[in-house]
Amino acid sequence: RILRVFRVLRAFRIVSKVKALWALAHGLATSLAGLIWITVFLLVLQSVCAVLLVDGLRDQRDIELEGSMAPWGAAYTIGDFFGSMPKALFTLFQILTLESWCMGIVRPVGYHAPWTLGIIVPFIVFNTVAVLNVITGIFVEHIMEASKADGEQMLKAREAEVTKQLSELR
């Protein structure tokens, strides 16, 4: 078991030797604070949408959704997706990941409650276009900063080496 730990440490040593991997790892590590705040923002946005959907669909929870079959053989109901806050949050997370959101959730629910499309479609568009691009931008910014700092260090080391060689020639 101890040898396995040393193998993992050797992998970290390889990352520190390869400049591109080091810049990537350093950029990801320094971007964690921004990612935490984006996660908090996503949870707040998701919670607001979940409250609106749970409250608005309160009277329609028992409606069966045609074409949306549960693993136990019965049709899903609107309450299976938006019957409570945890269910709505999980459903919105599933929609956010774009996993069977259209045919499995949005179309059947939208058929019985068309107003939900006014919440779910902007939720999808905003999260997939805006928020995910911000996440990508945070990664790229921190990786570029780490790469720039590494380049400046290499330039200073090269200048010191040239200065040393010039002093030896005198």
Coordinates of N, CA, C and O in Angstrom, one line a residue:
R1 N 0.8 -1.2 0.0 CA 0.0 0.0 0.0 C 0.9 1.3 0.0 O 0.5 2.2 -0.6
I2 N 1.9 1.2 0.7 CA 2.8 2.4 0.8 C 3.4 2.6 -0.6 O 3.6 3.7 -1.0
L3 N 3.7 1.5 -1.3 CA 4.3 1.7 -2.7 C 3.3 2.3 -3.6 O 3.7 3.1 -4.5
R4 N 2.0 2.1 -3.4 CA 1.0 2.7 -4.2 C 1.0 4.3 -4.0 O 0.8 5.0 -4.9
V5 N 1.2 4.7 -2.8 CA 1.3 6.1 -2.4 C 2.5 6.7 -3.2 O 2.4 7.8 -3.7
F6 N 3.6 6.0 -3.2 CA 4.8 6.5 -3.9 C 4.5 6.6 -5.4 O 5.0 7.5 -6.0
R7 N 3.8 5.7 -5.9 CA 3.4 5.8 -7.4 C 2.6 7.1 -7.7 O 2.8 7.7 -8.7
V8 N 1.7 7.3 -6.8 CA 0.8 8.6 -7.0 C 1.7 9.8 -6.8 O 1.6 10.7 -7.6
L9 N 2.6 9.8 -5.9 CA 3.5 10.9 -5.7 C 4.4 11.1 -7.0 O 4.8 12.2 -7.4
R10 N 4.8 10.0 -7.6 CA 5.6 10.0 -8.8 C 4.8 10.7 -9.9 O 5.4 11.4 -10.7
A11 N 3.5 10.4 -10.0 CA 2.7 11.0 -11.0 C 2.6 12.5 -10.8 O 2.7 13.3 -11.8
F12 N 2.6 13.0 -9.5 CA 2.6 14.4 -9.3 C 3.9 15.0 -9.7 O 4.0 16.2 -10.1
R13 N 5.0 14.3 -9.5 CA 6.3 14.8 -9.9 C 6.4 15.0 -11.4 O 6.9 15.9 -11.9
I14 N 5.7 14.1 -12.2 CA 5.7 14.2 -13.6 C 4.9 15.4 -14.0 O 5.3 16.2 -14.9
V15 N 3.8 15.7 -13.3 CA 3.1 16.9 -13.6 C 3.9 18.2 -13.4 O 3.9 19.1 -14.2
S16 N 4.7 18.2 -12.4 CA 5.6 19.4 -12.1 C 6.7 19.5 -13.1 O 7.2 20.6 -13.3
K17 N 7.1 18.4 -13.8 CA 8.2 18.5 -14.8 C 7.7 19.0 -16.1 O 8.4 19.6 -16.8
V18 N 6.5 18.6 -16.5 CA 5.9 19.0 -17.8 C 5.3 20.4 -17.6 O 4.3 20.5 -16.9
K19 N 5.8 21.4 -18.3 CA 5.3 22.7 -18.2 C 3.8 22.9 -18.5 O 3.1 23.6 -17.8
A20 N 3.4 22.3 -19.6 CA 2.0 22.4 -20.0 C 1.0 21.8 -18.9 O 0.0 22.4 -18.6
L21 N 1.4 20.7 -18.4 CA 0.5 20.0 -17.4 C 0.6 20.9 -16.1 O -0.4 21.0 -15.4
W22 N 1.7 21.4 -15.8 CA 1.8 22.2 -14.6 C 1.0 23.5 -14.7 O 0.3 23.8 -13.7
A23 N 1.0 24.1 -15.8 CA 0.2 25.3 -16.0 C -1.3 25.0 -15.9 O -2.1 25.7 -15.3
L24 N -1.7 23.8 -16.5 CA -3.1 23.4 -16.4 C -3.5 23.1 -15.0 O -4.5 23.6 -14.5
A25 N -2.7 22.3 -14.3 CA -3.0 22.0 -12.9 C -3.0 23.2 -12.0 O -3.9 23.4 -11.1
H26 N -2.1 24.1 -12.2 CA -2.0 25.4 -11.4 C -3.2 26.2 -11.7 O -3.8 26.8 -10.8
G27 N -3.6 26.3 -13.0 CA -4.8 27.1 -13.3 C -6.0 26.6 -12.8 O -6.9 27.4 -12.3
L28 N -6.2 25.3 -12.8 CA -7.4 24.7 -12.2 C -7.4 24.9 -10.7 O -8.5 25.2 -10.1
A29 N -6.3 24.8 -10.0 CA -6.3 24.9 -8.6 C -6.6 26.4 -8.2 O -7.3 26.6 -7.2
T30 N -6.1 27.3 -8.9 CA -6.3 28.7 -8.6 C -7.7 29.2 -8.9 O -8.2 30.2 -8.4
S31 N -8.4 28.5 -9.8 CA -9.8 28.9 -10.2 C -10.8 28.3 -9.3 O -12.0 28.6 -9.5
L32 N -10.5 27.6 -8.3 CA -11.5 26.9 -7.4 C -12.4 27.9 -6.7 O -13.6 27.7 -6.6
A33 N -11.9 29.1 -6.3 CA -12.7 30.0 -5.6 C -13.8 30.6 -6.5 O -15.0 30.7 -6.1
G34 N -13.4 30.9 -7.7 CA -14.4 31.4 -8.7 C -15.5 30.3 -9.0 O -16.7 30.6 -9.1
L35 N -15.0 29.0 -9.1 CA -16.0 27.9 -9.3 C -16.9 27.7 -8.2 O -18.1 27.4 -8.4
I36 N -16.5 27.9 -7.0 CA -17.3 27.8 -5.8 C -18.4 28.9 -5.9 O -19.6 28.6 -5.6
W37 N -18.1 30.1 -6.2 CA -19.1 31.2 -6.3 C -20.1 30.9 -7.5 O -21.2 31.2 -7.3
I38 N -19.6 30.4 -8.5 CA -20.5 30.0 -9.7 C -21.4 28.9 -9.2 O -22.6 28.9 -9.6
T39 N -20.9 28.0 -8.5 CA -21.8 26.9 -8.0 C -22.9 27.4 -7.1 O -24.0 27.0 -7.1
V40 N -22.5 28.4 -6.2 CA -23.5 29.0 -5.3 C -24.5 29.8 -6.1 O -25.7 29.6 -5.9
F41 N -24.1 30.5 -7.2 CA -25.0 31.2 -8.0 C -25.9 30.2 -8.8 O -27.2 30.5 -8.8
L42 N -25.4 29.1 -9.2 CA -26.3 28.1 -9.9 C -27.3 27.5 -9.0 O -28.4 27.3 -9.3
L43 N -26.9 27.3 -7.7 CA -27.8 26.7 -6.7 C -28.9 27.7 -6.4 O -30.1 27.3 -6.3
V44 N -28.6 29.0 -6.3 CA -29.6 30.0 -6.0 C -30.6 30.1 -7.2 O -31.8 30.1 -7.0
L45 N -30.0 30.1 -8.4 CA -30.9 30.2 -9.6 C -31.8 29.0 -9.7 O -33.0 29.1 -10.0
Q46 N -31.2 27.8 -9.5 CA -31.9 26.6 -9.6 C -33.0 26.5 -8.5 O -34.1 26.0 -8.7
S47 N -32.7 27.0 -7.3 CA -33.7 27.0 -6.2 C -34.9 27.9 -6.5 O -36.0 27.6 -6.3
V48 N -34.6 29.1 -7.1 CA -35.7 30.0 -7.5 C -36.6 29.4 -8.5 O -37.8 29.4 -8.4
C49 N -36.0 28.8 -9.5 CA -36.8 28.1 -10.5 C -37.6 26.9 -9.9 O -38.7 26.7 -10.3
A50 N -37.0 26.2 -9.0 CA -37.6 25.1 -8.4 C -38.8 25.5 -7.6 O -39.9 24.9 -7.6
V51 N -38.7 26.6 -6.8 CA -39.8 27.2 -6.0 C -40.9 27.6 -6.9 O -42.1 27.2 -6.7
L52 N -40.6 28.2 -8.0 CA -41.7 28.7 -9.0 C -42.4 27.4 -9.6 O -43.6 27.4 -9.7
L53 N -41.7 26.4 -9.9 CA -42.3 25.2 -10.6 C -43.1 24.4 -9.5 O -44.2 23.9 -9.8
V54 N -42.5 24.2 -8.4 CA -43.2 23.4 -7.3 C -44.5 24.1 -6.9 O -45.6 23.5 -6.9
D55 N -44.4 25.4 -6.7 CA -45.6 26.2 -6.3 C -46.7 26.2 -7.5 O -47.8 26.1 -7.2
G56 N -46.2 26.5 -8.7 CA -47.1 26.6 -9.8 C -47.8 25.3 -10.2 O -48.9 25.3 -10.7
L57 N -47.1 24.2 -10.0 CA -47.6 22.9 -10.4 C -48.3 22.1 -9.2 O -48.5 20.9 -9.4
R58 N -48.5 22.8 -8.1 CA -49.1 22.2 -6.9 C -50.4 21.4 -7.2 O -50.6 20.3 -6.8
D59 N -51.2 22.0 -8.0 CA -52.6 21.5 -8.3 C -52.5 20.4 -9.4 O -53.5 19.7 -9.6
Q60 N -51.4 20.3 -10.1 CA -51.3 19.3 -11.2 C -50.4 18.2 -11.0 O -50.0 17.5 -11.9
R61 N -50.1 17.9 -9.7 CA -49.1 16.9 -9.4 C -49.5 15.5 -9.8 O -48.7 14.6 -10.1
D62 N -50.8 15.2 -9.8 CA -51.2 13.8 -10.1 C -51.5 13.5 -11.6 O -51.9 12.4 -11.9
I63 N -51.2 14.5 -12.4 CA -51.5 14.3 -13.9 C -50.4 13.3 -14.4 O -49.2 13.6 -14.2
E64 N -50.8 12.3 -15.1 CA -49.9 11.3 -15.7 C -49.4 11.9 -17.0 O -50.1 12.5 -17.8
L65 N -48.1 11.7 -17.2 CA -47.4 12.2 -18.4 C -47.3 11.1 -19.4 O -46.6 10.1 -19.2
E66 N -48.0 11.2 -20.6 CA -48.0 10.2 -21.6 C -46.6 10.2 -22.3 O -46.0 11.2 -22.4
G67 N -46.1 9.0 -22.6 CA -44.8 8.9 -23.3 C -43.6 9.0 -22.3 O -42.5 8.9 -22.8
S68 N -43.9 9.1 -21.1 CA -42.8 9.2 -20.1 C -43.0 8.1 -19.1 O -43.7 8.2 -18.1
M69 N -42.4 6.9 -19.3 CA -42.6 5.7 -18.5 C -41.5 5.6 -17.5 O -40.4 5.7 -17.7
A70 N -42.0 5.3 -16.3 CA -41.1 5.0 -15.1 C -40.6 3.6 -15.2 O -41.2 2.8 -15.8
P71 N -39.5 3.3 -14.6 CA -38.9 2.0 -14.6 C -39.9 0.9 -14.0 O -39.8 -0.3 -14.3
W72 N -40.8 1.3 -13.1 CA -41.7 0.4 -12.5 C -43.0 0.1 -13.4 O -43.9 -0.5 -13.0
G73 N -43.0 0.7 -14.6 CA -44.0 0.4 -15.6 C -45.2 1.4 -15.7 O -45.9 1.4 -16.7
A74 N -45.4 2.2 -14.7 CA -46.4 3.2 -14.7 C -45.9 4.5 -15.4 O -44.7 4.6 -15.5
A75 N -46.8 5.3 -15.8 CA -46.4 6.6 -16.3 C -45.9 7.5 -15.2 O -46.5 7.5 -14.1
Y76 N -45.0 8.4 -15.5 CA -44.6 9.4 -14.5 C -45.7 10.4 -14.4 O -46.5 10.6 -15.3
T77 N -45.8 11.0 -13.2 CA -46.7 12.1 -13.0 C -45.9 13.4 -12.9 O -44.7 13.4 -12.7
I78 N -46.5 14.5 -13.0 CA -45.8 15.8 -12.8 C -45.2 15.9 -11.4 O -44.1 16.4 -11.2
G79 N -45.9 15.3 -10.4 CA -45.4 15.2 -9.0 C -44.1 14.4 -8.9 O -43.3 14.7 -8.0
D80 N -43.8 13.5 -9.8 CA -42.6 12.8 -9.8 C -41.4 13.7 -10.1 O -40.3 13.4 -9.7
F81 N -41.7 14.7 -10.9 CA -40.6 15.6 -11.3 C -40.6 16.9 -10.5 O -39.5 17.4 -10.1
F82 N -41.8 17.4 -10.1 CA -41.8 18.7 -9.5 C -42.8 18.7 -8.3 O -43.4 19.7 -7.9
G83 N -42.8 17.5 -7.6 CA -43.7 17.4 -6.4 C -43.2 18.0 -5.1 O -44.0 18.3 -4.2
S84 N -41.9 18.1 -5.0 CA -41.3 18.7 -3.8 C -40.0 19.4 -4.3 O -39.5 19.3 -5.4
M85 N -39.4 20.1 -3.3 CA -38.2 20.9 -3.6 C -37.0 19.9 -4.0 O -36.4 20.2 -5.0
P86 N -36.8 18.9 -3.3 CA -35.7 18.0 -3.7 C -35.9 17.4 -5.1 O -35.0 17.3 -5.9
K87 N -37.2 17.0 -5.4 CA -37.5 16.4 -6.7 C -37.3 17.5 -7.8 O -36.7 17.2 -8.8
A88 N -37.7 18.7 -7.5 CA -37.6 19.7 -8.5 C -36.1 20.1 -8.7 O -35.7 20.3 -9.9
L89 N -35.4 20.2 -7.6 CA -34.0 20.5 -7.8 C -33.2 19.4 -8.6 O -32.4 19.7 -9.4
F90 N -33.6 18.2 -8.3 CA -32.9 17.1 -9.1 C -33.3 17.1 -10.5 O -32.5 16.9 -11.4
T91 N -34.6 17.4 -10.8 CA -35.1 17.5 -12.1 C -34.4 18.6 -12.9 O -34.0 18.5 -14.0
L92 N -34.3 19.8 -12.2 CA -33.6 20.9 -12.9 C -32.1 20.6 -13.1 O -31.6 21.1 -14.1
F93 N -31.5 19.8 -12.2 CA -30.1 19.4 -12.4 C -30.1 18.5 -13.6 O -29.1 18.7 -14.5
Q94 N -31.0 17.6 -13.8 CA -31.1 16.7 -14.9 C -31.3 17.6 -16.2 O -30.6 17.3 -17.2
I95 N -32.1 18.6 -16.1 CA -32.3 19.4 -17.3 C -31.1 20.2 -17.6 O -30.7 20.4 -18.8
L96 N -30.4 20.7 -16.5 CA -29.1 21.5 -16.7 C -28.1 20.7 -17.4 O -27.3 21.2 -18.2
T97 N -28.0 19.4 -17.1 CA -27.0 18.5 -17.8 C -27.4 18.1 -19.1 O -26.7 17.4 -19.8
L98 N -28.6 18.5 -19.6 CA -29.2 18.2 -20.9 C -29.4 16.7 -21.1 O -29.4 16.2 -22.2
E99 N -29.7 15.9 -20.0 CA -29.9 14.5 -20.1 C -31.4 14.2 -20.2 O -32.1 14.4 -19.2
S100 N -31.9 13.8 -21.3 CA -33.3 13.4 -21.6 C -34.2 14.5 -21.1 O -35.3 14.2 -20.6
W101 N -33.9 15.8 -21.3 CA -34.7 16.8 -20.7 C -35.9 17.1 -21.6 O -36.9 17.4 -21.1
C102 N -35.7 17.0 -22.9 CA -36.8 17.4 -23.8 C -37.9 16.4 -23.9 O -39.1 16.7 -23.5
M103 N -37.7 15.2 -24.3 CA -38.7 14.2 -24.5 C -39.2 13.6 -23.2 O -40.3 13.2 -23.0
G104 N -38.3 13.5 -22.2 CA -38.6 12.9 -21.0 C -39.3 13.8 -19.9 O -40.0 13.3 -19.1
I105 N -39.0 15.1 -20.0 CA -39.5 16.0 -18.9 C -40.3 17.2 -19.5 O -41.4 17.4 -19.2
V106 N -39.6 18.0 -20.3 CA -40.1 19.3 -20.7 C -41.3 19.2 -21.6 O -42.4 19.8 -21.4
R107 N -41.3 18.3 -22.6 CA -42.5 18.2 -23.5 C -43.7 17.6 -22.8 O -44.8 18.2 -22.9
P108 N -43.6 16.5 -22.0 CA -44.7 16.1 -21.3 C -45.3 17.1 -20.3 O -46.5 17.3 -20.2
V109 N -44.4 17.7 -19.5 CA -44.9 18.7 -18.6 C -45.5 19.9 -19.3 O -46.5 20.5 -18.9
G110 N -44.8 20.4 -20.3 CA -45.2 21.5 -21.1 C -46.5 21.3 -21.8 O -47.3 22.3 -22.0
Y111 N -46.9 20.1 -22.1 CA -48.2 19.8 -22.7 C -49.3 20.1 -21.8 O -50.3 20.6 -22.2
H112 N -49.1 19.8 -20.5 CA -50.2 20.0 -19.5 C -50.1 21.4 -18.8 O -51.1 21.9 -18.3
A113 N -48.9 21.9 -18.8 CA -48.7 23.3 -18.2 C -47.7 24.1 -19.1 O -46.5 24.2 -18.8
P114 N -48.2 24.7 -20.1 CA -47.4 25.4 -21.1 C -46.6 26.5 -20.5 O -45.5 26.8 -21.0
W115 N -47.1 27.1 -19.4 CA -46.3 28.2 -18.8 C -45.0 27.8 -18.3 O -44.1 28.6 -18.1
T116 N -44.8 26.5 -18.0 CA -43.5 26.0 -17.4 C -42.4 26.2 -18.4 O -41.2 26.4 -18.0
L117 N -42.8 26.2 -19.7 CA -41.7 26.5 -20.7 C -41.1 27.8 -20.6 O -39.9 28.0 -20.9
G118 N -41.9 28.8 -20.1 CA -41.3 30.1 -19.9 C -40.3 30.2 -18.7 O -39.6 31.2 -18.6
I119 N -40.3 29.2 -17.9 CA -39.2 29.1 -16.9 C -38.1 28.2 -17.3 O -36.9 28.5 -17.2
I120 N -38.5 27.0 -17.8 CA -37.5 26.0 -18.1 C -36.6 26.3 -19.3 O -35.3 26.2 -19.2
V121 N -37.1 26.9 -20.4 CA -36.3 27.2 -21.6 C -35.3 28.3 -21.3 O -34.1 28.1 -21.6
P122 N -35.7 29.4 -20.6 CA -34.7 30.4 -20.3 C -33.7 29.8 -19.3 O -32.5 30.2 -19.3
F123 N -34.1 29.0 -18.4 CA -33.2 28.3 -17.5 C -32.1 27.5 -18.2 O -30.9 27.7 -17.9
I124 N -32.5 26.8 -19.2 CA -31.6 26.0 -20.0 C -30.6 26.9 -20.8 O -29.4 26.8 -20.8
V125 N -31.2 27.9 -21.5 CA -30.4 28.8 -22.4 C -29.4 29.6 -21.5 O -28.3 29.6 -21.9
F126 N -29.9 30.1 -20.4 CA -29.0 30.9 -19.6 C -27.9 30.1 -19.0 O -26.7 30.5 -19.1
N127 N -28.2 28.9 -18.5 CA -27.2 28.1 -17.9 C -26.2 27.5 -18.9 O -25.0 27.5 -18.6
T128 N -26.7 27.0 -20.0 CA -25.8 26.4 -20.9 C -25.0 27.4 -21.7 O -23.8 27.1 -22.0
V129 N -25.5 28.5 -22.0 CA -24.7 29.5 -22.8 C -23.9 30.4 -21.9 O -22.7 30.5 -22.0
A130 N -24.6 31.1 -21.0 CA -23.9 32.1 -20.2 C -23.1 31.5 -19.1 O -21.8 31.8 -19.0
V131 N -23.6 30.8 -18.2 CA -22.9 30.3 -17.0 C -21.8 29.4 -17.4 O -20.7 29.5 -16.9
L132 N -22.0 28.4 -18.3 CA -21.0 27.5 -18.6 C -19.8 28.2 -19.4 O -18.7 27.8 -19.3
N133 N -20.1 29.2 -20.1 CA -19.1 30.0 -20.8 C -18.3 30.8 -19.7 O -17.1 31.0 -19.9
V134 N -18.9 31.3 -18.7 CA -18.2 32.0 -17.6 C -17.2 31.0 -16.9 O -16.1 31.3 -16.6
I135 N -17.7 29.8 -16.7 CA -16.8 28.7 -16.1 C -15.6 28.5 -17.0 O -14.5 28.4 -16.5
T136 N -15.9 28.3 -18.3 CA -14.8 28.1 -19.2 C -13.8 29.3 -19.2 O -12.6 29.2 -19.2
G137 N -14.4 30.5 -19.1 CA -13.5 31.7 -19.1 C -12.7 31.8 -17.8 O -11.5 32.2 -17.9
I138 N -13.2 31.4 -16.7 CA -12.4 31.4 -15.5 C -11.3 30.4 -15.6 O -10.1 30.7 -15.2
F139 N -11.5 29.2 -16.1 CA -10.4 28.2 -16.3 C -9.4 28.8 -17.2 O -8.2 28.8 -16.9
V140 N -9.8 29.4 -18.4 CA -8.8 29.9 -19.3 C -8.0 31.0 -18.7 O -6.8 31.1 -18.9
E141 N -8.7 32.0 -18.0 CA -8.0 33.1 -17.4 C -6.9 32.7 -16.5 O -5.8 33.2 -16.5
H142 N -7.3 31.7 -15.6 CA -6.3 31.3 -14.6 C -5.2 30.5 -15.2 O -4.0 30.6 -14.8
I143 N -5.5 29.7 -16.2 CA -4.4 29.0 -16.9 C -3.5 29.9 -17.6 O -2.2 29.8 -17.6
M144 N -4.0 30.9 -18.3 CA -3.2 31.9 -19.0 C -2.3 32.7 -18.0 O -1.2 33.0 -18.2
E145 N -2.9 33.1 -16.8 CA -2.1 33.8 -15.8 C -1.0 32.9 -15.3 O 0.2 33.4 -15.1
A146 N -1.2 31.6 -15.1 CA -0.2 30.7 -14.6 C 0.9 30.6 -15.7 O 2.1 30.5 -15.4
S147 N 0.5 30.5 -16.9 CA 1.4 30.3 -18.0 C 2.3 31.6 -18.2 O 3.5 31.5 -18.4
K148 N 1.6 32.8 -18.0 CA 2.4 34.0 -18.1 C 3.4 34.2 -17.0 O 4.5 34.6 -17.2
A149 N 3.0 33.8 -15.8 CA 3.9 33.9 -14.7 C 5.1 32.9 -14.9 O 6.2 33.3 -14.6
D150 N 4.8 31.7 -15.4 CA 5.8 30.8 -15.7 C 6.8 31.3 -16.8 O 8.0 31.2 -16.7
G151 N 6.2 32.0 -17.8 CA 7.0 32.6 -18.8 C 7.9 33.7 -18.3 O 9.1 33.8 -18.7
E152 N 7.4 34.5 -17.4 CA 8.2 35.6 -16.8 C 9.3 35.0 -15.9 O 10.4 35.5 -15.9
Q153 N 9.1 33.9 -15.2 CA 10.1 33.3 -14.4 C 11.2 32.7 -15.3 O 12.4 32.8 -15.0
M154 N 10.8 32.1 -16.5 CA 11.8 31.6 -17.4 C 12.6 32.7 -18.0 O 13.8 32.6 -18.2
L155 N 12.0 33.9 -18.3 CA 12.7 35.0 -18.8 C 13.7 35.5 -17.8 O 14.9 35.8 -18.2
K156 N 13.3 35.7 -16.6 CA 14.2 36.1 -15.5 C 15.4 35.2 -15.4 O 16.6 35.6 -15.2
A157 N 15.1 33.9 -15.4 CA 16.2 32.9 -15.3 C 17.2 33.0 -16.5 O 18.4 32.9 -16.3
R158 N 16.6 33.2 -17.6 CA 17.5 33.3 -18.8 C 18.3 34.6 -18.7 O 19.5 34.6 -19.1
E159 N 17.7 35.7 -18.3 CA 18.5 37.0 -18.1 C 19.6 36.8 -17.1 O 20.7 37.3 -17.3
A160 N 19.3 36.1 -16.0 CA 20.3 35.9 -15.0 C 21.5 35.0 -15.6 O 22.7 35.3 -15.3
E161 N 21.1 34.1 -16.4 CA 22.2 33.2 -17.0 C 23.0 34.0 -18.0 O 24.3 33.9 -18.0
V162 N 22.4 34.9 -18.8 CA 23.1 35.7 -19.7 C 24.0 36.7 -18.9 O 25.2 36.9 -19.3
T163 N 23.5 37.3 -17.9 CA 24.3 38.2 -17.0 C 25.5 37.5 -16.4 O 26.6 38.1 -16.4
K164 N 25.3 36.3 -16.0 CA 26.4 35.5 -15.4 C 27.5 35.2 -16.5 O 28.7 35.3 -16.2
Q165 N 27.0 34.8 -17.7 CA 28.0 34.5 -18.7 C 28.8 35.8 -19.2 O 30.0 35.7 -19.4
L166 N 28.1 36.9 -19.2 CA 28.8 38.2 -19.6 C 29.8 38.6 -18.5 O 30.9 39.1 -18.8
S167 N 29.5 38.4 -17.2 CA 30.4 38.7 -16.2 C 31.6 37.8 -16.2 O 32.7 38.2 -15.9
E168 N 31.4 36.5 -16.6 CA 32.6 35.6 -16.8 C 33.5 36.0 -17.9 O 34.6 35.8 -17.9
L169 N 32.9 36.5 -19.0 CA 33.7 36.9 -20.2 C 34.5 38.2 -19.9 O 35.6 38.4 -20.5
R170 N 34.1 39.0 -19.0 CA 34.9 40.2 -18.6 C 36.1 39.9 -17.9 O 37.1 39.9 -17.7

